[in-house]
Short mmCIF file of C-alpha atoms in Angstrom, two decimals:
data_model
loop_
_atom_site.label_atom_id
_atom_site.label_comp_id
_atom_site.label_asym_id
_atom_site.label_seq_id
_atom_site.Cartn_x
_atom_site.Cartn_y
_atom_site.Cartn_z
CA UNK L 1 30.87 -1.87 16.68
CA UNK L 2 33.11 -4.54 15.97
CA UNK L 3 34.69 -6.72 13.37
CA UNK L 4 36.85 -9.65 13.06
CA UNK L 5 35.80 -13.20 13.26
CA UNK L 6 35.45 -13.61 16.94
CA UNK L 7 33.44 -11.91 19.66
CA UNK L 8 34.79 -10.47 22.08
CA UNK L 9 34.25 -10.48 25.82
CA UNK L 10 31.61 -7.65 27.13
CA UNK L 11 31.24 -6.68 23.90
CA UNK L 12 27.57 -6.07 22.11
CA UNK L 13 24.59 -4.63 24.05
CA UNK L 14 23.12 -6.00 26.94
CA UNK L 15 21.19 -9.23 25.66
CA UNK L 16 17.34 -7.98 24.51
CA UNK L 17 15.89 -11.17 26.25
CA UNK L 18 17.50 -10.59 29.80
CA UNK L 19 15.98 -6.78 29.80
CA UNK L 20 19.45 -5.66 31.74
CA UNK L 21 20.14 -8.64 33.32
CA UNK L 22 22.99 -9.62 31.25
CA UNK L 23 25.63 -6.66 30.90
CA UNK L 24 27.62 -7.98 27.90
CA UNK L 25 28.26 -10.75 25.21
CA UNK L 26 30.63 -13.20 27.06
CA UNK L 27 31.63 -15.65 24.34
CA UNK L 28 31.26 -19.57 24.94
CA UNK L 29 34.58 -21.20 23.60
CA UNK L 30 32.62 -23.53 20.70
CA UNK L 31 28.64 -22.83 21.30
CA UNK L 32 27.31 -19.99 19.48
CA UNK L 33 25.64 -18.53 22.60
CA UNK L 34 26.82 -15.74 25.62
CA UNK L 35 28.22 -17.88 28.68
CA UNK L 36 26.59 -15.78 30.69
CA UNK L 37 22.89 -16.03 29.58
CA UNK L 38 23.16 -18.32 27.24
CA UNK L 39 21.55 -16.04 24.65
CA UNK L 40 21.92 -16.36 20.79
CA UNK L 41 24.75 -14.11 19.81
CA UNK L 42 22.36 -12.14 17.28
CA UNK L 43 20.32 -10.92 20.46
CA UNK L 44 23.59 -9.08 21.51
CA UNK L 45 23.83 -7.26 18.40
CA UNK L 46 27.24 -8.08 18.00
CA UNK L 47 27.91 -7.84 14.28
CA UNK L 48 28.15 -3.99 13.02
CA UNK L 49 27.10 -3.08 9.72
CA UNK L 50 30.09 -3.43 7.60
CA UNK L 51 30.50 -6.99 9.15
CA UNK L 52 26.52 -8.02 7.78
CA UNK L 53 27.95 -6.02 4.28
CA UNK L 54 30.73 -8.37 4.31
CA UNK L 55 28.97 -11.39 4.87
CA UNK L 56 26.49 -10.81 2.31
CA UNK L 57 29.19 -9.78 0.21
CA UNK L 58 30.57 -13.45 0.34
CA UNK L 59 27.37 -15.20 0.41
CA UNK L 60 26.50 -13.43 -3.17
CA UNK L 61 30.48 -13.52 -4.84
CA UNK L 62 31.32 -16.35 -7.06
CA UNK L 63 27.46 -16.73 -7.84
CA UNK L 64 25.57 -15.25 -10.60
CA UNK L 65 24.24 -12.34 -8.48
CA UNK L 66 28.05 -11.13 -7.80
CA UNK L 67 26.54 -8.20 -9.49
CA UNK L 68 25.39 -6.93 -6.03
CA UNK L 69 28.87 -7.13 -4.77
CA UNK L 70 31.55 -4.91 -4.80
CA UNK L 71 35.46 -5.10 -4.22
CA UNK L 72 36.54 -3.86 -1.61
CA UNK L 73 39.45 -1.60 -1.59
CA UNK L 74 42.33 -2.35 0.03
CA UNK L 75 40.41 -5.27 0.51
CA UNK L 76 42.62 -7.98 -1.21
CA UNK L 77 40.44 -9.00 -3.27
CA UNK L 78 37.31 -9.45 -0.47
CA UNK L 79 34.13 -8.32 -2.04
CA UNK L 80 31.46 -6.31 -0.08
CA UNK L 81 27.35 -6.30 -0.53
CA UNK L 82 26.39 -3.17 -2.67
CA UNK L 83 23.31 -2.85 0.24
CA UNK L 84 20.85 -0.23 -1.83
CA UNK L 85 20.39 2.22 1.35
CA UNK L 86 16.63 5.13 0.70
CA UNK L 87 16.94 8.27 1.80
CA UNK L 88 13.65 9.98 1.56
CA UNK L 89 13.28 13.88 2.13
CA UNK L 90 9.92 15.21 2.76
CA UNK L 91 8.80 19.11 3.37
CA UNK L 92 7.25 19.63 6.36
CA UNK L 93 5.63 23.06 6.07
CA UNK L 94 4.64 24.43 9.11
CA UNK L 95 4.69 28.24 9.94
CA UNK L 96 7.09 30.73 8.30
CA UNK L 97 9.47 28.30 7.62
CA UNK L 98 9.99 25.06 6.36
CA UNK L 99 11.39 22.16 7.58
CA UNK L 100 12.41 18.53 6.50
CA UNK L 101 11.85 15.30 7.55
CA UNK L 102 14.52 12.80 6.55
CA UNK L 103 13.38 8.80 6.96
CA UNK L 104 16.44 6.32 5.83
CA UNK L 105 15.92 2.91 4.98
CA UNK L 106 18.53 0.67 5.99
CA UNK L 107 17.50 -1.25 3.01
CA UNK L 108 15.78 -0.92 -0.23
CA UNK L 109 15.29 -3.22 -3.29
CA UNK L 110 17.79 -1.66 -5.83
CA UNK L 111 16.88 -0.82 -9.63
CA UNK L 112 13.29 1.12 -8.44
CA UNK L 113 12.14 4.44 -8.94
CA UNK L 114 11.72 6.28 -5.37
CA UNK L 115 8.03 5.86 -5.75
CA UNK L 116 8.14 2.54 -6.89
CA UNK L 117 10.44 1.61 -3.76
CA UNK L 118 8.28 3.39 -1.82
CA UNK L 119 5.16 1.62 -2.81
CA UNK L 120 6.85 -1.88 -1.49
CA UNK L 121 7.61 -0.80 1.70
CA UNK L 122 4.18 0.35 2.75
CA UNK L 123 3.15 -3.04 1.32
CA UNK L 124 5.47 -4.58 4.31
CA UNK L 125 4.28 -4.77 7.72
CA UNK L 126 5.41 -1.80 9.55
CA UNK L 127 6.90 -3.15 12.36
CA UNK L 128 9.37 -4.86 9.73
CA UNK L 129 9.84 -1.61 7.99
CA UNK L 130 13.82 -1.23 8.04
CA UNK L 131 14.00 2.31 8.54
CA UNK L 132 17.63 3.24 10.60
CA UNK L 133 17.22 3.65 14.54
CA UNK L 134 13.84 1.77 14.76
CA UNK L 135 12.91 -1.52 15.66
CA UNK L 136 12.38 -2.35 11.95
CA UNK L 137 15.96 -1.93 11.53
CA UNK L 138 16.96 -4.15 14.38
CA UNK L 139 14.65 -6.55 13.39
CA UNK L 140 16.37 -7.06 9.93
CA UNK L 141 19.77 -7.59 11.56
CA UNK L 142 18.66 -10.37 13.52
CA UNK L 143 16.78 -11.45 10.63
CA UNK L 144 20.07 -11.26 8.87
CA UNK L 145 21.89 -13.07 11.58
CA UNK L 146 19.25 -15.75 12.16
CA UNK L 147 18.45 -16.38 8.36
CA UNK L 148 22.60 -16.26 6.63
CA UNK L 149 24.88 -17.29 9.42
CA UNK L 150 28.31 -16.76 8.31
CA UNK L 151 29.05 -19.92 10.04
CA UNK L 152 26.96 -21.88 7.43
CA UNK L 153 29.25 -20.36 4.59
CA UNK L 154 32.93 -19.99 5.96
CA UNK L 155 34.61 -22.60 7.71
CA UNK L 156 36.72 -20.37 8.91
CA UNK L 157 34.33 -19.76 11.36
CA UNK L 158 32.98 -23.40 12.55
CA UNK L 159 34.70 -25.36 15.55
CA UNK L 160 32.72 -28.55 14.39
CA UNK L 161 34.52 -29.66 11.25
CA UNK L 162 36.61 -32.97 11.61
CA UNK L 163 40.29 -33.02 9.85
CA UNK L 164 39.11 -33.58 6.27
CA UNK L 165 35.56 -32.09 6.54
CA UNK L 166 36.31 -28.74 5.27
CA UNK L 167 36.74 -29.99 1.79
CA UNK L 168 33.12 -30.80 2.07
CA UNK L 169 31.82 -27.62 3.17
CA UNK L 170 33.45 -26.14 0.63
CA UNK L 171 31.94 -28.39 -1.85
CA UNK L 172 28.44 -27.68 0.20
CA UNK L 173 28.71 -24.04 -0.27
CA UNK L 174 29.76 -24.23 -4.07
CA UNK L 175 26.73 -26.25 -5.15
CA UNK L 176 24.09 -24.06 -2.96
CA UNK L 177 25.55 -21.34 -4.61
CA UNK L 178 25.35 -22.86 -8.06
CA UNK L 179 21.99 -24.37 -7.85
CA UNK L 180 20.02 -22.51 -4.85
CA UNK L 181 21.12 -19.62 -3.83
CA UNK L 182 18.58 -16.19 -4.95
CA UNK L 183 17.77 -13.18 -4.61
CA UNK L 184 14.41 -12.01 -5.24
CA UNK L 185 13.68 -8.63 -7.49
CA UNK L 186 11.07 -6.17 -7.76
CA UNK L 187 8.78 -4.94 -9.97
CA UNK L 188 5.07 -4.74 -11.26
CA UNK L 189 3.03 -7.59 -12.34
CA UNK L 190 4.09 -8.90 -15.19
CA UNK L 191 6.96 -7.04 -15.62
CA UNK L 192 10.08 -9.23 -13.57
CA UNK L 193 12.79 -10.08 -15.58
CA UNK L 194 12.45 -6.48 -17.47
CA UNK L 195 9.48 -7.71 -18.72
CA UNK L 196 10.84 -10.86 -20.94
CA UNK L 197 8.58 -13.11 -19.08
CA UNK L 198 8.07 -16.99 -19.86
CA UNK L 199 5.05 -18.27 -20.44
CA UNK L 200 2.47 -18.62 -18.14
CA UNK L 201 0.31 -21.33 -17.38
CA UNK L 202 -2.09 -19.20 -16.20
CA UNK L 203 -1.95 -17.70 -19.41
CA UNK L 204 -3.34 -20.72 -21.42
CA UNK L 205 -6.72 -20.36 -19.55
CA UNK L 206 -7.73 -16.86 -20.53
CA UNK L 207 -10.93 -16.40 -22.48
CA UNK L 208 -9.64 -15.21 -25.58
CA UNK L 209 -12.37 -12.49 -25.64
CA UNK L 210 -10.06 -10.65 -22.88
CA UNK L 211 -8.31 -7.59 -23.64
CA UNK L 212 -5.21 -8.27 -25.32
CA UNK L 213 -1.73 -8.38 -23.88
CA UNK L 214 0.46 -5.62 -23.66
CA UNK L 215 3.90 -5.73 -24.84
CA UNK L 216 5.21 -6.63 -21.37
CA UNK L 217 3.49 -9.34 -20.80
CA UNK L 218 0.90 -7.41 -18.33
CA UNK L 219 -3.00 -7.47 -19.60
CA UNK L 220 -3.90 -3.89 -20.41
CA UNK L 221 -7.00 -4.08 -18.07
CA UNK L 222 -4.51 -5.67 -15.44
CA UNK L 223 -6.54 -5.96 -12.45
CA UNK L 224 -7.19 -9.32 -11.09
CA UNK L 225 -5.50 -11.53 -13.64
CA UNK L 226 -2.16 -12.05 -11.92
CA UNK L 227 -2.30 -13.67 -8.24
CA UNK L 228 0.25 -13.70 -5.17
CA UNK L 229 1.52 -17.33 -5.22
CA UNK L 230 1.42 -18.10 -1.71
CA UNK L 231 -1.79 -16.46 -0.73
CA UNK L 232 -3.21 -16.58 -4.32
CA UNK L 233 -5.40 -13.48 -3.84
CA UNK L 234 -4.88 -10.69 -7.24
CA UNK L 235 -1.98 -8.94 -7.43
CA UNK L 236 -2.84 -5.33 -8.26
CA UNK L 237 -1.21 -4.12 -11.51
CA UNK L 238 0.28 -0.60 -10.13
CA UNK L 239 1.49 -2.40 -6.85
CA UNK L 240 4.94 -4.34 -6.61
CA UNK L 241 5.26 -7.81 -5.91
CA UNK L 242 8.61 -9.88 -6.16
CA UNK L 243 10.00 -11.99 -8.16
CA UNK L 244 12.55 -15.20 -7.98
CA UNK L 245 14.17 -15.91 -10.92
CA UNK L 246 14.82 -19.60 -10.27
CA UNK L 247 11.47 -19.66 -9.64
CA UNK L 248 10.91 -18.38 -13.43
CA UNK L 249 8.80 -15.24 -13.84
CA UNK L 250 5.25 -16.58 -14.09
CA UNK L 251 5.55 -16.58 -10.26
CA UNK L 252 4.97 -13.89 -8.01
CA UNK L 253 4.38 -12.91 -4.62
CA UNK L 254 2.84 -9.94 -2.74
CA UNK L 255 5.82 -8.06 -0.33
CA UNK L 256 4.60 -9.78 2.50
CA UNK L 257 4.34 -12.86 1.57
CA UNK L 258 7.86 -13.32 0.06
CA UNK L 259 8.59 -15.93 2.88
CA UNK L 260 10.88 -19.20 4.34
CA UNK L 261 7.95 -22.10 3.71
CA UNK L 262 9.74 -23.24 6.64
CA UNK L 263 9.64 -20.36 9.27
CA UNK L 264 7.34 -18.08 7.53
CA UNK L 265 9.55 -15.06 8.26
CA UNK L 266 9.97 -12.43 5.64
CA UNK L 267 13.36 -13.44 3.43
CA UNK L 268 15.56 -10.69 4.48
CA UNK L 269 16.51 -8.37 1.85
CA UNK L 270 14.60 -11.19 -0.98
CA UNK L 271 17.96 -13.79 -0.07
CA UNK L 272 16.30 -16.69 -0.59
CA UNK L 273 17.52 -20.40 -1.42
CA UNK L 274 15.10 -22.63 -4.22
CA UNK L 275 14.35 -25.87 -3.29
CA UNK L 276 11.27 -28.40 -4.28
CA UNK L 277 9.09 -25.77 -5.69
CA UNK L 278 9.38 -23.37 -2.64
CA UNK L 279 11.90 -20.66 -1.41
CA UNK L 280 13.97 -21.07 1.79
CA UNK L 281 15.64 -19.30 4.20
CA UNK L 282 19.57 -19.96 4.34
CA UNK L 283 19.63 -21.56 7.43
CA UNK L 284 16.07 -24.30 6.66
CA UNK L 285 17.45 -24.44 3.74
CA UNK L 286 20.87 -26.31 4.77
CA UNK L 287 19.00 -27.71 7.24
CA UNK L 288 17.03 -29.97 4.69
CA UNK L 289 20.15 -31.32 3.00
CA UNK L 290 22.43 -31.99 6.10
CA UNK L 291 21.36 -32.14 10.53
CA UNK L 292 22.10 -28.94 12.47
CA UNK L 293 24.52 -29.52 15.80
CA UNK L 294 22.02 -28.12 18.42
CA UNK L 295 24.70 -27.32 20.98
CA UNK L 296 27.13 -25.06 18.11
CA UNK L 297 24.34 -24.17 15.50
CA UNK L 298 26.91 -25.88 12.86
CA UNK L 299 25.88 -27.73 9.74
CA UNK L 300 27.45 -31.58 10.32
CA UNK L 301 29.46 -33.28 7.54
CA UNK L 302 30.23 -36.70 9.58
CA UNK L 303 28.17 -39.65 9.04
CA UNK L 304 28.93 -40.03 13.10
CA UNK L 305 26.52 -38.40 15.19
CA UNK L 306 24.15 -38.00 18.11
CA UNK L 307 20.18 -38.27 17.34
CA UNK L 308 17.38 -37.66 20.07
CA UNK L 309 13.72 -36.43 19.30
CA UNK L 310 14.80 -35.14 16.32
CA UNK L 311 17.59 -32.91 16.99
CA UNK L 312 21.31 -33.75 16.06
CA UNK L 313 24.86 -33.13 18.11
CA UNK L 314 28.37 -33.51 17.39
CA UNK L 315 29.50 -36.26 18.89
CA UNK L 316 31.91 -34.14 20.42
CA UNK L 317 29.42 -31.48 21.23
CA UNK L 318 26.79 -33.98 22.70
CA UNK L 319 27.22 -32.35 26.39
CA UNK L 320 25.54 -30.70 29.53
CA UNK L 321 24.82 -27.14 28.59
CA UNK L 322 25.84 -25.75 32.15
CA UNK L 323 28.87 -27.80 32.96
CA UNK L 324 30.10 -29.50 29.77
CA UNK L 325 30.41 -33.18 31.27
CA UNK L 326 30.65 -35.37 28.47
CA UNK L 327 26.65 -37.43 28.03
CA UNK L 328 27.76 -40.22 25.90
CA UNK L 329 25.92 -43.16 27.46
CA UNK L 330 24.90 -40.86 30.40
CA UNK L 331 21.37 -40.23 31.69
CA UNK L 332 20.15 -36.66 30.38
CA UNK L 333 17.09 -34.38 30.36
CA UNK L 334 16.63 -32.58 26.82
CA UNK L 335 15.14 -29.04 27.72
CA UNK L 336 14.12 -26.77 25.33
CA UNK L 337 16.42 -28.64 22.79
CA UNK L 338 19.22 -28.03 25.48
CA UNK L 339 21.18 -31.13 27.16
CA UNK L 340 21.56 -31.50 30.49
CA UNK L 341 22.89 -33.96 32.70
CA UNK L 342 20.76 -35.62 35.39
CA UNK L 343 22.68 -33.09 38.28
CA UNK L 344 22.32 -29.86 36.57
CA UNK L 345 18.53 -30.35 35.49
CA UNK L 346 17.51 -31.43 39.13
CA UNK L 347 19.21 -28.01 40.15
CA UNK L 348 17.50 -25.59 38.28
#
C-alpha cells in the first residue's frame, strides 16, 4: 500500500491486463498510464484504501453531503470518507460444535438496518458484490478509480493546467459540487427522504377507488404502484431501491439499475453527478461540460487545443505514445484513441 500523490516506480501489483507480463507500475512522467505497458494506473491497484477514503473524503467536503466526511486527526484539517464498512456473522452449525462464518463488505449504504442492507446487496449482481478479498471488491476500486479520479478534483495532481488555469478548475470543482454532485440513499419505496416525499406525478393518475395512502407516502397494498425509473418495471414494496435527492424523491431506481446513462456501470457507492434529467458518473459527467486530454486523462481549461475523430489533446500533449516526438503538423495514425507517429505505427 501506498500513499502520497505520486506513484512510485515498481510499485502496485503486476498489471491485471498483462497476466504477469508486466512486474510493476512504472510511472510515465505526465500520462496517467505504466511506461512499461502502458496500462491505466487503476489496473495496478495502486491506490490503498485510506488513499480512495481520502479522495472521497474531498470529493464530498465543502458540499452538502460533508456529512459523510470526517476530520481527520492529526490531519490539519483534511477530512476523510466515513465509508459504512458490513460485517455479517452467521452460525454455521455443523457437528458438536459451532462455527462462524464472517463475510465483510467493503461497502454498505449507511443509515440501514442489517437486513435492510442486506436485502440491497443480493439485489446487486454478484460479481459486483463488494465483499473484502473477492473480485467484487476489486471491482469497486477500479470502479472508484475509473468513475472519481482525483485528478478531475485536485489540481494538485494535473500536469495539464496552463499558468492561470488553476483558478478555473477550482471554479469547475466548486460549481459541480454546488449544483451536481450526489449521492444516492436507500430505502423502501416510497419512503426516501425519511419518507417526506414530494409529490408524484404518478400519483395524480391513481383511480381514486385504490387503497388509500399510508402516512409515508407508500400505498398500503404497495405492490406494483411504484416503478424503477430506468427499467420502469414495479418496484416491490419490501425491497430497496435508491434514491437521488436532486433527482427529488418521486424517482427511484432498482439497485441495479442505479447507473452512468453514459457508461451504464453501476455508480460506485450511489456517487453520482445530476445533469439533464439523468445521473452521471464523475468522470462523463465533466466530460460533457469540458474535452478530456486523451494522452493525460485531464479535464482541459484552454480554448487551444488538438481535435481528431472526436477525441481532444493538449496541445502540449498532442504526441507519439511510444517515443513522444512532438505531431503538430506531422503525419499520424490514431490507434485505439492512441497517437502515433508514422515510424512507430509501421513498427508495431
Amino acid at each position: 500500500q501506498m500513499s502520497g500523490s505520486q506513484p512510485q516506480v515498481g510499485r502496485g501489483v503486476p498489471c491485471l491486463r498483462c497476466r504477469g507480463l508486466c512486474t510493476g507500475f512504472e510511472p510515465h512522467s505526465w500520462r496517467k498510464i505504466c511506461k512499461s505497458c502502458k496500462c491505466s494506473q487503476e489496473e495496478h491497484s495502486l491506490s490503498s484504501e485510506l488513499d480512495d477514503d481520502r479522495k472521497i473524503g474531498r470529493l464530498l467536503s465543502d458540499s452538502k453531503y460533508s456529512t459523510l466526511t470526517a476530520r481527520l486527526k492529526g490531519g490539519d484539517g483534511v477530512r476523510i470518507y466515513k465509508r459504512n464498512r458490513m460485517i455479517v456473522t452467521n452460525p454455521n452449525i455443523s457437528g458438536k460444535d459451532p462455527t462462524f462464518d464472517t463475510v465483510t463488505y467493503e461497502w454498505a449504504p449507511p443509515g440501514l438496518t442489517q437486513k435492510l442492507a442486506m436485502q440491497y446487496m443480493e439485489l446487486v449482481p454478484r460479481e459486483l458484490q463488494p465483499v473484502a478479498g473477492t473480485e467484487g471488491a476489486q471491482h469497486r476500486r477500479r470502479r472508484l478509480a475509473r468513475q472519481l479520479p482525483l485528478h478531475d478534483q485536485d489540481p494538485a495532481q494535473c500536469r495539464g493546467l496552463a499558468d492561470g488555469e488553476h483558478q478555473l478548475m477550482e471554479e469547475f470543482v466548486r460549481k459541480y459540487k454546488a449544483e451536481a454532485l450526489g449521492v444516492g440513499e436507500v430505502a423502501l419505496p416510497g419512503q426516501g427522504g425519511g419518507g417526506k416525499e414530494e409529490e408524484k406525478p404518478q400519483d395524480k393518475s391513481i383511480d381514486p377507488g385504490r387503497d388509500p395512502e399510508s402516512p409515508n407516502g407508500a400505498l398500503e397494498s404497495a405492490a406494483g404502484h411504484y416503478r424503477c425509473d430506468k427499467c420502469q418495471q414495479p418496484l416491490p414494496g419490501d425491497c430497496p431501491v435508491v434514491y437521488a435527492d436532486r433527482a427529488g424523491y418521486s424517482r427511484q431506481w432498482h439497485p441495479g439499475c442505479f447507473v452512468c446513462c453514459r457508461c451504464a456501470e453501476p455508480l460506485v457507492d450511489l456517487i453520482y453527478f445530476w445533469k439533464s434529467g439523468a445521473a452521471w458518473c464523475g468522470r462523463h459527467y465533466c466530460e460533457s461540460l469540458r474535452p478530456r486530454c486523451a494522452a493525460c486523462d485531464e479535464i482541459i481549461f484552454s480554448e487551444d487545443y488538438q481535435q481528431v475523430e472526436g477525441l481532444a489533446w493538449h496541445n502540449k500533449h498532442f504526441a507519439c505514445l511510444e517515443c513522444e516526438t512532438l505531431l503538430m503538423g506531422k503525419p499520424f495514425a490514431l490507434a485505439k484513441a492512441s497517437l502515433l507517429c508514422t515510424t512507430c505505427s509501421q513498427s508495431r
